[in-house]
Short mmCIF file of C-alpha atoms in Angstrom, two decimals:
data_model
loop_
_atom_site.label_atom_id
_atom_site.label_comp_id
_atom_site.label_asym_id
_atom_site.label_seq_id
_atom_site.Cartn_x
_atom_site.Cartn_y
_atom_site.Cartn_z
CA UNK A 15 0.00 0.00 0.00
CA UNK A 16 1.20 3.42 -1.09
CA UNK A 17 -1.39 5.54 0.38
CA UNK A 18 -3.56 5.40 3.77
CA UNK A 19 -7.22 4.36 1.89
CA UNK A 20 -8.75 7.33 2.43
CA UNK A 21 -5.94 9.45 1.30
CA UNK A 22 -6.48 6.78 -2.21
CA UNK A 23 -9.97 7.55 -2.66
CA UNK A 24 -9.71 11.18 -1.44
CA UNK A 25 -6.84 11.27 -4.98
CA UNK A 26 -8.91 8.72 -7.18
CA UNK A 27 -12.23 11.20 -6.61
CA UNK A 28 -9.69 14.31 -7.54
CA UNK A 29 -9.45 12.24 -11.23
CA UNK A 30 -12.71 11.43 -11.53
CA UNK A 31 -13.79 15.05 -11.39
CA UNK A 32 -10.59 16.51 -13.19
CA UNK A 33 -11.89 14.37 -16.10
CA UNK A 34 -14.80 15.22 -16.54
CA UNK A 35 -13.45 18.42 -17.80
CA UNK A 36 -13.33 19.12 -21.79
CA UNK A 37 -10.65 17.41 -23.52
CA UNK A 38 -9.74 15.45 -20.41
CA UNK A 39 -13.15 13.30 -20.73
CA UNK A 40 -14.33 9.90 -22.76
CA UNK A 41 -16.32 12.13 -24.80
CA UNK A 42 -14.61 15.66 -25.17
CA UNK A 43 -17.41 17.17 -23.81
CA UNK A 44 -17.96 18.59 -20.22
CA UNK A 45 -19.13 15.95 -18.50
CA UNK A 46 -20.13 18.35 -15.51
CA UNK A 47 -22.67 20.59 -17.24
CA UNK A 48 -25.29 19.90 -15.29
CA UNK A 49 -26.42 19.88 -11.95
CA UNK A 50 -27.68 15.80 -12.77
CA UNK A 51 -24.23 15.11 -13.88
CA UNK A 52 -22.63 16.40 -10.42
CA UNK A 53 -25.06 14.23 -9.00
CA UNK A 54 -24.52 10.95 -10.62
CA UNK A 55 -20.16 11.94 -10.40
CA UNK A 56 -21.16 12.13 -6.68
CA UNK A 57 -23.19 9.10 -6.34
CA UNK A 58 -20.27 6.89 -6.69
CA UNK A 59 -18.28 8.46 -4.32
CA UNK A 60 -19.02 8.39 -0.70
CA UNK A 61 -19.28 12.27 0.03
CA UNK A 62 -20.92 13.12 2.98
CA UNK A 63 -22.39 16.34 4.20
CA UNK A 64 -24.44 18.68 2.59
CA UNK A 65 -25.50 18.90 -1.19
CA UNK A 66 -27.50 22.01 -2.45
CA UNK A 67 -28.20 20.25 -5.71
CA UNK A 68 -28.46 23.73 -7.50
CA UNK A 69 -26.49 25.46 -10.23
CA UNK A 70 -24.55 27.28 -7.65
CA UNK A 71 -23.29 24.67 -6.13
CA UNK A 72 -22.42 22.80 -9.29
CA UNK A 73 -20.43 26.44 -10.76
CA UNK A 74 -18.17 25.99 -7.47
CA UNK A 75 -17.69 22.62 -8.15
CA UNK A 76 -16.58 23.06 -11.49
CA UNK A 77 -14.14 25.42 -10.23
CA UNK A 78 -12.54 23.15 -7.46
CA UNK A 79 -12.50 21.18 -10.45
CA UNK A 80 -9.94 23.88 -12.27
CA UNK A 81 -7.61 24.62 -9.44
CA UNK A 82 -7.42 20.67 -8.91
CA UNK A 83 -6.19 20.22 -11.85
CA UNK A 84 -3.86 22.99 -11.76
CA UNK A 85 -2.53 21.44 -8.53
CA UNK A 86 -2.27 18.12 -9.83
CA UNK A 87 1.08 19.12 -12.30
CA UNK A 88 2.09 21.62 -10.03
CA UNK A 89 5.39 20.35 -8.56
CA UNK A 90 6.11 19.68 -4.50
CA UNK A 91 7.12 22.88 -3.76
CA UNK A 92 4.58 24.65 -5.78
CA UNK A 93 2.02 22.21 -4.38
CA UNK A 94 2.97 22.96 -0.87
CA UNK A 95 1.58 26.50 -1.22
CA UNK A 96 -1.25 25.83 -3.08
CA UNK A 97 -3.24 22.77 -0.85
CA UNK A 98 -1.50 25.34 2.47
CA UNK A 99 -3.56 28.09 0.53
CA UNK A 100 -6.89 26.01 0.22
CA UNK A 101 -6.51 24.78 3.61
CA UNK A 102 -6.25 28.52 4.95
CA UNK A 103 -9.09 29.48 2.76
CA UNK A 104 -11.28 26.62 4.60
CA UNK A 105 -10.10 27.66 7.41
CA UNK A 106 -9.59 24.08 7.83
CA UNK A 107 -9.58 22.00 11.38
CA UNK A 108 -8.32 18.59 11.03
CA UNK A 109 -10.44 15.63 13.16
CA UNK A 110 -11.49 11.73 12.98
CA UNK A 111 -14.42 11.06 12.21
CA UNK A 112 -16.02 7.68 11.05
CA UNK A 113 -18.92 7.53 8.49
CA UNK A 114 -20.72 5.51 5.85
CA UNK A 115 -18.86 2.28 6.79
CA UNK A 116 -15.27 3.72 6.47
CA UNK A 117 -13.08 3.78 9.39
CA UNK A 118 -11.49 6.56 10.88
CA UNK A 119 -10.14 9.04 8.60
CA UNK A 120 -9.18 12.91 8.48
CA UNK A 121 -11.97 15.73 7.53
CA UNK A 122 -11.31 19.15 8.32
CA UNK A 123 -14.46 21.05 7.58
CA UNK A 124 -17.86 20.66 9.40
CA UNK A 125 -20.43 18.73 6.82
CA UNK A 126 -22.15 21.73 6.87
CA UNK A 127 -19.75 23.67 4.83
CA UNK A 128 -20.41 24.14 1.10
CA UNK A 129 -19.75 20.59 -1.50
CA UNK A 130 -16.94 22.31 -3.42
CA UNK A 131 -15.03 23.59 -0.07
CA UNK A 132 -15.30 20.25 1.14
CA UNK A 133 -13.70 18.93 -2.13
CA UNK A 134 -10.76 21.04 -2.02
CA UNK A 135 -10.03 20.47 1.73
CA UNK A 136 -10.44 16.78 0.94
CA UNK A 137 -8.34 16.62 -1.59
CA UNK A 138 -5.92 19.02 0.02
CA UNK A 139 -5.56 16.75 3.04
CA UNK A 140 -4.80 13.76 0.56
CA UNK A 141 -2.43 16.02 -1.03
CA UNK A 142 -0.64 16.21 2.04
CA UNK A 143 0.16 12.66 2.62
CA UNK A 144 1.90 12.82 -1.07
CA UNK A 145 3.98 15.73 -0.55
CA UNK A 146 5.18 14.14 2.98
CA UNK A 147 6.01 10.79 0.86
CA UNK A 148 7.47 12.80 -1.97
CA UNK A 149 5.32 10.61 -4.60
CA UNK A 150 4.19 13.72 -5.93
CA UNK A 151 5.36 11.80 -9.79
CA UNK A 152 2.54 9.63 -9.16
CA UNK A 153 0.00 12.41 -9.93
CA UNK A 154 0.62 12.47 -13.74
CA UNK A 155 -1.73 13.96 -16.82
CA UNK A 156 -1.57 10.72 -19.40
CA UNK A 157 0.97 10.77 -21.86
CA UNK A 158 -1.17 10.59 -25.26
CA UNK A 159 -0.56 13.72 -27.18
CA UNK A 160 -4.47 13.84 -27.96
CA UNK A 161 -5.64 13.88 -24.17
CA UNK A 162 -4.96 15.87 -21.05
CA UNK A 163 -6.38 12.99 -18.62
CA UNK A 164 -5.11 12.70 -15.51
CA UNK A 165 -4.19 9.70 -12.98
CA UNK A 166 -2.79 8.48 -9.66
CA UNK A 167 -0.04 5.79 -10.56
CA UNK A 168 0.00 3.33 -7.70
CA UNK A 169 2.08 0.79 -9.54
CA UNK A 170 4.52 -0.93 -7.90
CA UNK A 171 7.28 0.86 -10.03
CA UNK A 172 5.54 4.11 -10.66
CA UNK A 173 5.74 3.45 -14.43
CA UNK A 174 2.01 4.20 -15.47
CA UNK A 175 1.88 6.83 -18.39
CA UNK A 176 -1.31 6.25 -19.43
CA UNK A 177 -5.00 7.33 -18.23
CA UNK A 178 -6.68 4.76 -19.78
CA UNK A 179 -5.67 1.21 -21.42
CA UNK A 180 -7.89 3.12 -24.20
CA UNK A 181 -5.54 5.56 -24.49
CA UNK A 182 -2.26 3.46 -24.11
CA UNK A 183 -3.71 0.94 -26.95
CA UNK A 184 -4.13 4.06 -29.62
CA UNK A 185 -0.66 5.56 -29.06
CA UNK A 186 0.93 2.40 -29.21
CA UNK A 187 -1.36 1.18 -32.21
CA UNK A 188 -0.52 4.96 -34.00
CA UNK A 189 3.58 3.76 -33.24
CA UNK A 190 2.75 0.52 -34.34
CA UNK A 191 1.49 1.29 -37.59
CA UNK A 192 4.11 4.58 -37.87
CA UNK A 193 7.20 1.38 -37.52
CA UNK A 194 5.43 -0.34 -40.19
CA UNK A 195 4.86 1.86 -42.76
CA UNK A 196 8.54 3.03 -42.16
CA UNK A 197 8.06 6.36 -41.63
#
C-alpha cells in the first residue's frame, strides 16, 4: 500500500472530477454541465455532508474542479503553497471522524460547509500525505498527445503513463502502424 485508503480515494475522486473536464473526458465534452451530472459523479463516491443540488453549487464545483487540476502538475514545492492556501481558505480544522462504513479518517471542515469547499479540503488533506512521501510523480496527466487525462499511478514501479488502457492501446497502435509503414 502506497497511500492510507482514504488518502487513495480522497486522490482517485480528484481524477474522476478533473476528467470530466473538456478534452480530459471519454467524450470531449464537459461531462459536468449539469447539476444531474454532479449528481450521478457524486453518487459513486461516498461524500458526505451537505448537497445544495443547484447550479450554484455545481459552478463551485466546477471550479474546485480547475484549481485541482492545476494542482495536480504543479510540482512539490509549488504544491505545498497551493493545498496550504486552500486549507487557509477553509479555514480548515483537522479531526477523525467515522462515516458511511469507512473507518477513521481525516476531515477538516464541518459537513455543513459548502460541496466544493469540502472537495478542495479533501483533496488538500490527501495532497498532504503525497507531498510528505514525496510521490508527488505519481499524480501524472496521461501521456497521449491527444488527451490531457489525468491519474494516480499506484504501480509498484511508478511506471504508469497512461490514463486509460484506451488511451495506451491508440498511441501504441498509432507507433505501431508509424514502424510499419517506415516512416
Amino acid at each position: 500500500m502506497l497511500f492510507a485508503p482514504d488518502t487513495e480515494e480522497a486522490l482517485e475522486f480528484v481524477v474522476a472530477l478533473a476528467n470530466t473536464a473538456p478534452g480530459a473526458s471519454r467524450t470531449g465534452h464537459d461531462e459536468l454541465a449539469t447539476v444531474d451530472q454532479l449528481g450521478r459523479l457524486l453518487d459513486r463516491y461516498t461524500y458526505s455532508g451537505r448537497r445544495d443540488h443547484d447550479d450554484a453549487e455545481l459552478r463551485a464545483v466546477r471550479k474546485a474542479r480547475s484549481l485541482l487540476r492545476d494542482v495536480w502538475t504543479l510540482d512539490r514545492d509549488a504544491a505545498v503553497e497551493a493545498v496550504n492556501r486552500m486549507l487557509r481558505d477553509a479555514r480548515a480544522l483537522p479531526y477523525l471522524t467515522r462515516h458511511d462504513g469507512s473507518d477513521w479518517h481525516i476531515h477538516a471542515t464541518d459537513p455543513g460547509a459548502p460541496l466544493a469547499e469540502r472537495i478542495r479540503v479533501e483533496a488538500a488533506l490527501a495532497l498532504i500525505d503525497v507531498i510528505r512521501m514525496n510521490e508527488t510523480d505519481r499524480l501524472r496527466v496521461c501521456a497521449a498527445d491527444d488527451c490531457t487525462g489525468l491519474f494516480l499511478d499506484l504501480s509498484r514501479n511508478g511506471s504508469k503513463r497512461f490514463c486509460s488502457v484506451r488511451c495506451g492501446n491508440r498511441v501504441n497502435m498509432v507507433a505501431f502502424r508509424a514502424r510499419r509503414s517506415g516512416t
